[in-house]
Amino acid sequence: MDQLEIFKALSNKTRLQILQWLKEPEKHFPVQEHASFDEVGVCVGQIQQKAGLTQSTVSEYLSILQKSGLLESTRLGQWTYYRRNEEAFAALSNIIKSEI
Amino acid sequence: MDQLEIFKALSNKTRLQILQWLKEPEKHFPVQEHASFDEVGVCVGQIQQKAGLTQSTVSEYLSILQKSGLLESTRLGQWTYYRRNEEAFAALSNIIKSEI
DNA sequence: AAGGTATATCGACTTTTCCCGATATACCTA
DNA sequence: TAGGTATATCGGGAAAAGTCGATATACCTT
């Protein structure tokens, strides 16, 4: 759990938004055909459309969030799905309460 | 409480260290003559020496941390003292737990 | 008022981050 | 295996952050 890496990942408006969207996918994204929000999350294309940035940028942002541990990814067929790693958020909350 | 500003303030190794030093000033800084750690915190010069960066850089870092709300400052004579705003850390911990 | 000390601000340069278009890779289907 | 679709990676230009030295400001002491 690299604190600095996590805070850098959180230091971007779009990335913060993505995290919030992924908290309640059914509220923020249209129904997905090939996979369930609960099990694997939301695919890159949906997130990209909603963010309104290019595919490459959003792909990179998701990768940054994943490397920090805040997101997890699942590849299913030609899609990559991202979902929140709630344990990481809980751990971060505790680190701020007790360590930082 | 501007989340983005807070995370940017936390996205620097030296600034993270400063926050930790200020958690237990008596452990990390020599005795101060003109003010108490508990009441007002630690003066800029002490923090600068410990950080090993220039005076201007450390002054700016402290200002960034203050603007984000994580630190508070008190001017006493020719010294400015900085101390942690523990309420801000508690609030941030809660935001991460429930909002982000 | 003058000189000394502590801090803040300014201007400049370097490094990192943002964000894009282009291209590569992976996988699926006919 | 050829073509289509989804995602990842690469290279680069623009913007922001890191960091410094120099200077300004504030305050204290004599």
PDB file of C-alpha atoms (C1' of nucleotides) in Angstrom:
ATOM      1  CA  MET A   1       0.000   0.000   0.000  1.00  0.00           C
ATOM      2  CA  ASP A   2       2.026   2.925  -1.298  1.00  0.00           C
ATOM      3  CA  GLN A   3       0.400   5.998   0.207  1.00  0.00           C
ATOM      4  CA  LEU A   4       2.083   8.445  -2.096  1.00  0.00           C
ATOM      5  CA  GLU A   5       1.023   6.494  -5.167  1.00  0.00           C
ATOM      6  CA  ILE A   6      -2.560   6.405  -3.905  1.00  0.00           C
ATOM      7  CA  PHE A   7      -2.711  10.117  -3.260  1.00  0.00           C
ATOM      8  CA  LYS A   8      -1.278  10.825  -6.701  1.00  0.00           C
ATOM      9  CA  ALA A   9      -3.932   8.596  -8.205  1.00  0.00           C
ATOM     10  CA  LEU A  10      -6.569  10.598  -6.338  1.00  0.00           C
ATOM     11  CA  SER A  11      -5.146  13.947  -7.470  1.00  0.00           C
ATOM     12  CA  ASN A  12      -7.183  14.257 -10.628  1.00  0.00           C
ATOM     13  CA  LYS A  13     -10.751  15.375 -11.042  1.00  0.00           C
ATOM     14  CA  THR A  14     -11.667  12.801 -13.669  1.00  0.00           C
ATOM     15  CA  ARG A  15     -10.166   9.935 -11.708  1.00  0.00           C
ATOM     16  CA  LEU A  16     -12.100  10.988  -8.616  1.00  0.00           C
ATOM     17  CA  GLN A  17     -15.273  11.038 -10.681  1.00  0.00           C
ATOM     18  CA  ILE A  18     -14.624   7.592 -12.071  1.00  0.00           C
ATOM     19  CA  LEU A  19     -14.286   6.223  -8.563  1.00  0.00           C
ATOM     20  CA  GLN A  20     -17.618   7.716  -7.615  1.00  0.00           C
ATOM     21  CA  TRP A  21     -19.344   6.427 -10.714  1.00  0.00           C
ATOM     22  CA  LEU A  22     -18.078   2.958  -9.921  1.00  0.00           C
ATOM     23  CA  LYS A  23     -19.608   3.147  -6.476  1.00  0.00           C
ATOM     24  CA  GLU A  24     -23.055   2.815  -8.038  1.00  0.00           C
ATOM     25  CA  PRO A  25     -22.644   1.622 -11.599  1.00  0.00           C
ATOM     26  CA  GLU A  26     -26.347   1.045 -12.165  1.00  0.00           C
ATOM     27  CA  LYS A  27     -26.952   4.731 -11.461  1.00  0.00           C
ATOM     28  CA  HIS A  28     -24.325   6.003 -13.847  1.00  0.00           C
ATOM     29  CA  PHE A  29     -24.056   3.524 -16.689  1.00  0.00           C
ATOM     30  CA  PRO A  30     -26.477   1.871 -19.085  1.00  0.00           C
ATOM     31  CA  VAL A  31     -27.165  -1.820 -18.722  1.00  0.00           C
ATOM     32  CA  GLN A  32     -24.284  -4.042 -19.797  1.00  0.00           C
ATOM     33  CA  GLU A  33     -24.846  -7.113 -21.908  1.00  0.00           C
ATOM     34  CA  HIS A  34     -21.936  -9.353 -21.226  1.00  0.00           C
ATOM     35  CA  ALA A  35     -21.221  -8.994 -17.543  1.00  0.00           C
ATOM     36  CA  SER A  36     -22.710  -7.830 -14.264  1.00  0.00           C
ATOM     37  CA  PHE A  37     -21.731  -4.633 -12.506  1.00  0.00           C
ATOM     38  CA  ASP A  38     -21.545  -6.425  -9.171  1.00  0.00           C
ATOM     39  CA  GLU A  39     -19.216  -9.145 -10.294  1.00  0.00           C
ATOM     40  CA  VAL A  40     -16.731  -7.389 -12.522  1.00  0.00           C
ATOM     41  CA  GLY A  41     -17.660  -3.720 -12.718  1.00  0.00           C
ATOM     42  CA  VAL A  42     -17.858  -1.515 -15.794  1.00  0.00           C
ATOM     43  CA  CYS A  43     -15.996  -1.832 -19.066  1.00  0.00           C
ATOM     44  CA  VAL A  44     -13.547   0.763 -20.311  1.00  0.00           C
ATOM     45  CA  GLY A  45     -15.693   1.936 -23.194  1.00  0.00           C
ATOM     46  CA  GLN A  46     -18.611   2.904 -20.939  1.00  0.00           C
ATOM     47  CA  ILE A  47     -16.344   4.812 -18.615  1.00  0.00           C
ATOM     48  CA  GLN A  48     -14.648   6.530 -21.521  1.00  0.00           C
ATOM     49  CA  GLN A  49     -17.920   7.731 -22.999  1.00  0.00           C
ATOM     50  CA  LYS A  50     -19.082   9.094 -19.690  1.00  0.00           C
ATOM     51  CA  ALA A  51     -15.767  10.815 -18.975  1.00  0.00           C
ATOM     52  CA  GLY A  52     -15.683  12.482 -22.377  1.00  0.00           C
ATOM     53  CA  LEU A  53     -11.937  12.031 -22.781  1.00  0.00           C
ATOM     54  CA  THR A  54     -10.127   9.947 -25.356  1.00  0.00           C
ATOM     55  CA  GLN A  55      -9.896   6.203 -25.099  1.00  0.00           C
ATOM     56  CA  SER A  56      -6.165   6.317 -24.472  1.00  0.00           C
ATOM     57  CA  THR A  57      -6.473   8.794 -21.652  1.00  0.00           C
ATOM     58  CA  VAL A  58      -9.200   6.881 -19.881  1.00  0.00           C
ATOM     59  CA  SER A  59      -7.379   3.594 -20.316  1.00  0.00           C
ATOM     60  CA  GLU A  60      -4.315   5.167 -18.723  1.00  0.00           C
ATOM     61  CA  TYR A  61      -6.347   6.636 -15.864  1.00  0.00           C
ATOM     62  CA  LEU A  62      -7.863   3.266 -15.103  1.00  0.00           C
ATOM     63  CA  SER A  63      -4.434   1.723 -15.143  1.00  0.00           C
ATOM     64  CA  ILE A  64      -3.173   4.342 -12.675  1.00  0.00           C
ATOM     65  CA  LEU A  65      -6.090   3.618 -10.363  1.00  0.00           C
ATOM     66  CA  GLN A  66      -5.475  -0.075 -10.630  1.00  0.00           C
ATOM     67  CA  LYS A  67      -1.748   0.169  -9.935  1.00  0.00           C
ATOM     68  CA  SER A  68      -2.533   2.146  -6.811  1.00  0.00           C
ATOM     69  CA  GLY A  69      -4.780  -0.694  -5.677  1.00  0.00           C
ATOM     70  CA  LEU A  70      -8.013   1.282  -5.657  1.00  0.00           C
ATOM     71  CA  LEU A  71      -9.450  -0.592  -8.640  1.00  0.00           C
ATOM     72  CA  GLU A  72      -9.346  -4.192  -9.791  1.00  0.00           C
ATOM     73  CA  SER A  73      -9.742  -5.346 -13.347  1.00  0.00           C
ATOM     74  CA  THR A  74     -11.165  -8.406 -15.029  1.00  0.00           C
ATOM     75  CA  ARG A  75     -10.715  -9.312 -18.658  1.00  0.00           C
ATOM     76  CA  LEU A  76     -13.714 -11.036 -20.233  1.00  0.00           C
ATOM     77  CA  GLY A  77     -13.517 -11.621 -23.935  1.00  0.00           C
ATOM     78  CA  GLN A  78     -12.530  -8.420 -25.614  1.00  0.00           C
ATOM     79  CA  TRP A  79     -13.617  -6.265 -22.702  1.00  0.00           C
ATOM     80  CA  THR A  80     -11.791  -5.198 -19.601  1.00  0.00           C
ATOM     81  CA  TYR A  81     -13.996  -4.428 -16.633  1.00  0.00           C
ATOM     82  CA  TYR A  82     -12.984  -2.308 -13.692  1.00  0.00           C
ATOM     83  CA  ARG A  83     -14.507  -2.332 -10.246  1.00  0.00           C
ATOM     84  CA  ARG A  84     -13.650  -0.759  -6.927  1.00  0.00           C
ATOM     85  CA  ASN A  85     -11.514  -2.559  -4.397  1.00  0.00           C
ATOM     86  CA  GLU A  86     -13.432  -1.578  -1.292  1.00  0.00           C
ATOM     87  CA  GLU A  87     -10.825  -3.059   0.992  1.00  0.00           C
ATOM     88  CA  ALA A  88      -8.313  -0.584  -0.320  1.00  0.00           C
ATOM     89  CA  PHE A  89     -10.618   2.315   0.461  1.00  0.00           C
ATOM     90  CA  ALA A  90     -11.221   1.028   3.965  1.00  0.00           C
ATOM     91  CA  ALA A  91      -7.496   0.603   4.486  1.00  0.00           C
ATOM     92  CA  LEU A  92      -6.827   4.104   3.227  1.00  0.00           C
ATOM     93  CA  SER A  93      -9.429   5.543   5.543  1.00  0.00           C
ATOM     94  CA  ASN A  94      -7.730   3.806   8.450  1.00  0.00           C
ATOM     95  CA  ILE A  95      -4.279   4.959   7.406  1.00  0.00           C
ATOM     96  CA  ILE A  96      -5.474   8.525   7.411  1.00  0.00           C
ATOM     97  CA  LYS A  97      -7.066   8.079  10.781  1.00  0.00           C
ATOM     98  CA  SER A  98      -4.067   6.508  12.429  1.00  0.00           C
ATOM     99  CA  GLU A  99      -0.859   6.819  10.432  1.00  0.00           C
ATOM    100  CA  ILE A 100      -0.745  10.026   8.497  1.00  0.00           C
TER     101      ILE A 100
ATOM    102  CA  MET B   1     -13.269  20.806   2.170  1.00  0.00           C
ATOM    103  CA  ASP B   2     -11.925  20.543  -1.345  1.00  0.00           C
ATOM    104  CA  GLN B   3     -11.042  16.897  -1.812  1.00  0.00           C
ATOM    105  CA  LEU B   4      -8.953  17.405  -4.889  1.00  0.00           C
ATOM    106  CA  GLU B   5      -6.894  20.122  -3.217  1.00  0.00           C
ATOM    107  CA  ILE B   6      -6.321  17.878  -0.214  1.00  0.00           C
ATOM    108  CA  PHE B   7      -5.150  14.948  -2.312  1.00  0.00           C
ATOM    109  CA  LYS B   8      -2.808  17.209  -4.250  1.00  0.00           C
ATOM    110  CA  ALA B   9      -1.392  18.476  -0.994  1.00  0.00           C
ATOM    111  CA  LEU B  10      -0.797  14.868   0.056  1.00  0.00           C
ATOM    112  CA  SER B  11       0.875  13.945  -3.239  1.00  0.00           C
ATOM    113  CA  ASN B  12       4.396  14.806  -2.198  1.00  0.00           C
ATOM    114  CA  LYS B  13       6.814  12.781  -0.126  1.00  0.00           C
ATOM    115  CA  THR B  14       8.182  15.696   1.851  1.00  0.00           C
ATOM    116  CA  ARG B  15       4.758  17.040   2.674  1.00  0.00           C
ATOM    117  CA  LEU B  16       3.657  13.615   3.899  1.00  0.00           C
ATOM    118  CA  GLN B  17       6.740  13.484   6.109  1.00  0.00           C
ATOM    119  CA  ILE B  18       6.050  16.912   7.540  1.00  0.00           C
ATOM    120  CA  LEU B  19       2.561  15.808   8.525  1.00  0.00           C
ATOM    121  CA  GLN B  20       3.973  12.813  10.315  1.00  0.00           C
ATOM    122  CA  TRP B  21       6.639  14.815  12.098  1.00  0.00           C
ATOM    123  CA  LEU B  22       3.953  17.183  13.315  1.00  0.00           C
ATOM    124  CA  LYS B  23       2.032  14.296  14.804  1.00  0.00           C
ATOM    125  CA  GLU B  24       4.654  13.995  17.511  1.00  0.00           C
ATOM    126  CA  PRO B  25       6.740  17.143  17.492  1.00  0.00           C
ATOM    127  CA  GLU B  26       8.626  16.307  20.697  1.00  0.00           C
ATOM    128  CA  LYS B  27       9.929  13.169  19.001  1.00  0.00           C
ATOM    129  CA  HIS B  28      11.145  14.897  15.880  1.00  0.00           C
ATOM    130  CA  PHE B  29      12.179  18.409  16.844  1.00  0.00           C
ATOM    131  CA  PRO B  30      14.468  19.928  19.474  1.00  0.00           C
ATOM    132  CA  VAL B  31      12.918  21.853  22.326  1.00  0.00           C
ATOM    133  CA  GLN B  32      11.482  25.209  21.300  1.00  0.00           C
ATOM    134  CA  GLU B  33      12.090  28.301  23.380  1.00  0.00           C
ATOM    135  CA  HIS B  34       9.274  30.624  22.545  1.00  0.00           C
ATOM    136  CA  ALA B  35       6.205  28.448  22.197  1.00  0.00           C
ATOM    137  CA  SER B  36       4.830  25.026  23.046  1.00  0.00           C
ATOM    138  CA  PHE B  37       4.373  22.243  20.544  1.00  0.00           C
ATOM    139  CA  ASP B  38       0.928  21.469  21.891  1.00  0.00           C
ATOM    140  CA  GLU B  39      -0.424  24.972  21.589  1.00  0.00           C
ATOM    141  CA  VAL B  40       0.954  26.243  18.313  1.00  0.00           C
ATOM    142  CA  GLY B  41       3.078  23.538  16.754  1.00  0.00           C
ATOM    143  CA  VAL B  42       6.506  23.854  15.202  1.00  0.00           C
ATOM    144  CA  CYS B  43       8.109  26.883  13.566  1.00  0.00           C
ATOM    145  CA  VAL B  44       9.060  26.954   9.909  1.00  0.00           C
ATOM    146  CA  GLY B  45      12.792  27.020  10.540  1.00  0.00           C
ATOM    147  CA  GLN B  46      12.774  23.748  12.482  1.00  0.00           C
ATOM    148  CA  ILE B  47      10.736  22.025   9.816  1.00  0.00           C
ATOM    149  CA  GLN B  48      12.971  23.402   7.094  1.00  0.00           C
ATOM    150  CA  GLN B  49      16.144  22.107   8.758  1.00  0.00           C
ATOM    151  CA  LYS B  50      14.651  18.667   9.186  1.00  0.00           C
ATOM    152  CA  ALA B  51      13.327  18.517   5.632  1.00  0.00           C
ATOM    153  CA  GLY B  52      16.659  19.503   4.127  1.00  0.00           C
ATOM    154  CA  LEU B  53      15.094  21.674   1.448  1.00  0.00           C
ATOM    155  CA  THR B  54      15.400  25.408   1.026  1.00  0.00           C
ATOM    156  CA  GLN B  55      13.501  27.864   3.160  1.00  0.00           C
ATOM    157  CA  SER B  56      11.377  29.013   0.257  1.00  0.00           C
ATOM    158  CA  THR B  57      10.351  25.501  -0.700  1.00  0.00           C
ATOM    159  CA  VAL B  58       9.376  24.509   2.805  1.00  0.00           C
ATOM    160  CA  SER B  59       7.490  27.748   3.335  1.00  0.00           C
ATOM    161  CA  GLU B  60       5.511  27.047   0.189  1.00  0.00           C
ATOM    162  CA  TYR B  61       4.835  23.446   1.203  1.00  0.00           C
ATOM    163  CA  LEU B  62       3.486  24.563   4.552  1.00  0.00           C
ATOM    164  CA  SER B  63       1.312  27.075   2.798  1.00  0.00           C
ATOM    165  CA  ILE B  64      -0.081  24.371   0.516  1.00  0.00           C
ATOM    166  CA  LEU B  65      -0.869  22.173   3.502  1.00  0.00           C
ATOM    167  CA  GLN B  66      -2.514  25.064   5.266  1.00  0.00           C
ATOM    168  CA  LYS B  67      -4.636  26.067   2.280  1.00  0.00           C
ATOM    169  CA  SER B  68      -5.872  22.498   2.034  1.00  0.00           C
ATOM    170  CA  GLY B  69      -6.964  22.722   5.680  1.00  0.00           C
ATOM    171  CA  LEU B  70      -4.669  20.006   6.989  1.00  0.00           C
ATOM    172  CA  LEU B  71      -2.474  22.462   8.916  1.00  0.00           C
ATOM    173  CA  GLU B  72      -3.176  25.598  10.896  1.00  0.00           C
ATOM    174  CA  SER B  73      -0.698  28.384  11.500  1.00  0.00           C
ATOM    175  CA  THR B  74      -0.049  30.834  14.286  1.00  0.00           C
ATOM    176  CA  ARG B  75       2.200  33.850  14.062  1.00  0.00           C
ATOM    177  CA  LEU B  76       4.052  34.649  17.291  1.00  0.00           C
ATOM    178  CA  GLY B  77       6.606  37.407  17.061  1.00  0.00           C
ATOM    179  CA  GLN B  78       8.864  36.713  14.120  1.00  0.00           C
ATOM    180  CA  TRP B  79       7.967  33.049  13.995  1.00  0.00           C
ATOM    181  CA  THR B  80       5.176  31.220  12.266  1.00  0.00           C
ATOM    182  CA  TYR B  81       4.170  27.949  13.864  1.00  0.00           C
ATOM    183  CA  TYR B  82       2.315  25.171  12.121  1.00  0.00           C
ATOM    184  CA  ARG B  83       0.296  22.437  13.747  1.00  0.00           C
ATOM    185  CA  ARG B  84      -1.995  19.716  12.485  1.00  0.00           C
ATOM    186  CA  ASN B  85      -5.717  20.275  12.213  1.00  0.00           C
ATOM    187  CA  GLU B  86      -6.828  16.892  13.482  1.00  0.00           C
ATOM    188  CA  GLU B  87     -10.442  17.588  12.607  1.00  0.00           C
ATOM    189  CA  ALA B  88      -9.495  17.831   8.968  1.00  0.00           C
ATOM    190  CA  PHE B  89      -7.811  14.440   9.091  1.00  0.00           C
ATOM    191  CA  ALA B  90     -10.841  12.894  10.763  1.00  0.00           C
ATOM    192  CA  ALA B  91     -13.113  14.454   8.165  1.00  0.00           C
ATOM    193  CA  LEU B  92     -10.918  13.187   5.348  1.00  0.00           C
ATOM    194  CA  SER B  93     -10.941   9.697   6.764  1.00  0.00           C
ATOM    195  CA  ASN B  94     -14.733   9.785   6.826  1.00  0.00           C
ATOM    196  CA  ILE B  95     -14.982  11.155   3.325  1.00  0.00           C
ATOM    197  CA  ILE B  96     -12.902   8.277   2.065  1.00  0.00           C
ATOM    198  CA  LYS B  97     -15.005   5.813   3.967  1.00  0.00           C
ATOM    199  CA  SER B  98     -18.338   7.145   2.790  1.00  0.00           C
ATOM    200  CA  GLU B  99     -18.117   9.545  -0.134  1.00  0.00           C
ATOM    201  CA  ILE B 100     -15.266   8.644  -2.411  1.00  0.00           C
TER     202      ILE B 100
ATOM    203  C1'  DA C   1      15.922  54.585  12.798  1.00  0.00           C
ATOM    204  C1'  DA C   2      19.110  50.570  11.760  1.00  0.00           C
ATOM    205  C1'  DG C   3      20.367  46.097  11.651  1.00  0.00           C
ATOM    206  C1'  DG C   4      19.247  41.332  12.434  1.00  0.00           C
ATOM    207  C1'  DT C   5      16.332  37.295  12.098  1.00  0.00           C
ATOM    208  C1'  DA C   6      12.217  34.559  10.418  1.00  0.00           C
ATOM    209  C1'  DT C   7       9.044  33.923   6.908  1.00  0.00           C
ATOM    210  C1'  DA C   8       6.752  34.834   2.453  1.00  0.00           C
ATOM    211  C1'  DT C   9       6.764  35.809  -2.305  1.00  0.00           C
ATOM    212  C1'  DC C  10       8.801  36.160  -6.997  1.00  0.00           C
ATOM    213  C1'  DG C  11      11.074  34.602 -11.234  1.00  0.00           C
ATOM    214  C1'  DA C  12      13.238  30.954 -13.481  1.00  0.00           C
ATOM    215  C1'  DC C  13      14.443  26.385 -14.638  1.00  0.00           C
ATOM    216  C1'  DT C  14      13.565  21.335 -14.390  1.00  0.00           C
ATOM    217  C1'  DT C  15      10.604  17.461 -13.819  1.00  0.00           C
ATOM    218  C1'  DT C  16       6.181  15.483 -13.792  1.00  0.00           C
ATOM    219  C1'  DT C  17       1.463  15.159 -15.138  1.00  0.00           C
ATOM    220  C1'  DC C  18      -2.257  15.849 -18.493  1.00  0.00           C
ATOM    221  C1'  DC C  19      -4.163  14.524 -22.561  1.00  0.00           C
ATOM    222  C1'  DC C  20      -4.051  13.717 -27.296  1.00  0.00           C
ATOM    223  C1'  DG C  21      -3.476  10.988 -31.922  1.00  0.00           C
ATOM    224  C1'  DA C  22      -1.355   7.050 -33.802  1.00  0.00           C
ATOM    225  C1'  DT C  23      -0.227   2.457 -33.467  1.00  0.00           C
ATOM    226  C1'  DA C  24       0.047  -2.126 -31.359  1.00  0.00           C
ATOM    227  C1'  DT C  25      -2.103  -6.023 -29.133  1.00  0.00           C
ATOM    228  C1'  DA C  26      -5.730  -9.131 -27.884  1.00  0.00           C
ATOM    229  C1'  DC C  27      -9.704 -11.400 -28.823  1.00  0.00           C
ATOM    230  C1'  DC C  28     -13.854 -12.597 -31.354  1.00  0.00           C
ATOM    231  C1'  DT C  29     -16.456 -14.059 -35.488  1.00  0.00           C
ATOM    232  C1'  DA C  30     -17.241 -15.308 -40.005  1.00  0.00           C
TER     233       DA C  30
ATOM    234  C1'  DT D   1      -7.052 -16.463 -41.582  1.00  0.00           C
ATOM    235  C1'  DA D   2      -9.086 -11.816 -42.329  1.00  0.00           C
ATOM    236  C1'  DG D   3     -11.533  -8.236 -40.603  1.00  0.00           C
ATOM    237  C1'  DG D   4     -13.748  -6.012 -36.800  1.00  0.00           C
ATOM    238  C1'  DT D   5     -13.980  -4.354 -32.095  1.00  0.00           C
ATOM    239  C1'  DA D   6     -12.041  -3.278 -27.408  1.00  0.00           C
ATOM    240  C1'  DT D   7      -8.174  -2.062 -24.898  1.00  0.00           C
ATOM    241  C1'  DA D   8      -3.269  -0.931 -24.090  1.00  0.00           C
ATOM    242  C1'  DT D   9       0.904   1.329 -25.175  1.00  0.00           C
ATOM    243  C1'  DC D  10       3.855   4.857 -27.356  1.00  0.00           C
ATOM    244  C1'  DG D  11       5.468   9.514 -28.523  1.00  0.00           C
ATOM    245  C1'  DG D  12       4.791  14.206 -27.988  1.00  0.00           C
ATOM    246  C1'  DG D  13       3.191  19.030 -26.926  1.00  0.00           C
ATOM    247  C1'  DA D  14       1.054  21.811 -23.262  1.00  0.00           C
ATOM    248  C1'  DA D  15       0.179  22.687 -18.504  1.00  0.00           C
ATOM    249  C1'  DA D  16       1.212  22.076 -13.692  1.00  0.00           C
ATOM    250  C1'  DA D  17       4.222  21.011  -9.822  1.00  0.00           C
ATOM    251  C1'  DG D  18       8.910  20.823  -7.736  1.00  0.00           C
ATOM    252  C1'  DT D  19      12.618  23.357  -6.340  1.00  0.00           C
ATOM    253  C1'  DC D  20      15.930  26.824  -6.199  1.00  0.00           C
ATOM    254  C1'  DG D  21      18.199  31.658  -5.388  1.00  0.00           C
ATOM    255  C1'  DA D  22      17.055  36.337  -4.824  1.00  0.00           C
ATOM    256  C1'  DT D  23      14.294  39.632  -2.880  1.00  0.00           C
ATOM    257  C1'  DA D  24      10.459  41.478  -0.125  1.00  0.00           C
ATOM    258  C1'  DT D  25       8.011  41.778   4.164  1.00  0.00           C
ATOM    259  C1'  DA D  26       7.315  41.518   9.047  1.00  0.00           C
ATOM    260  C1'  DC D  27       8.850  41.858  13.433  1.00  0.00           C
ATOM    261  C1'  DC D  28      12.193  42.320  17.138  1.00  0.00           C
ATOM    262  C1'  DT D  29      16.132  44.666  19.500  1.00  0.00           C
ATOM    263  C1'  DT D  30      19.110  48.231  20.333  1.00  0.00           C
TER     264       DT D  30
END
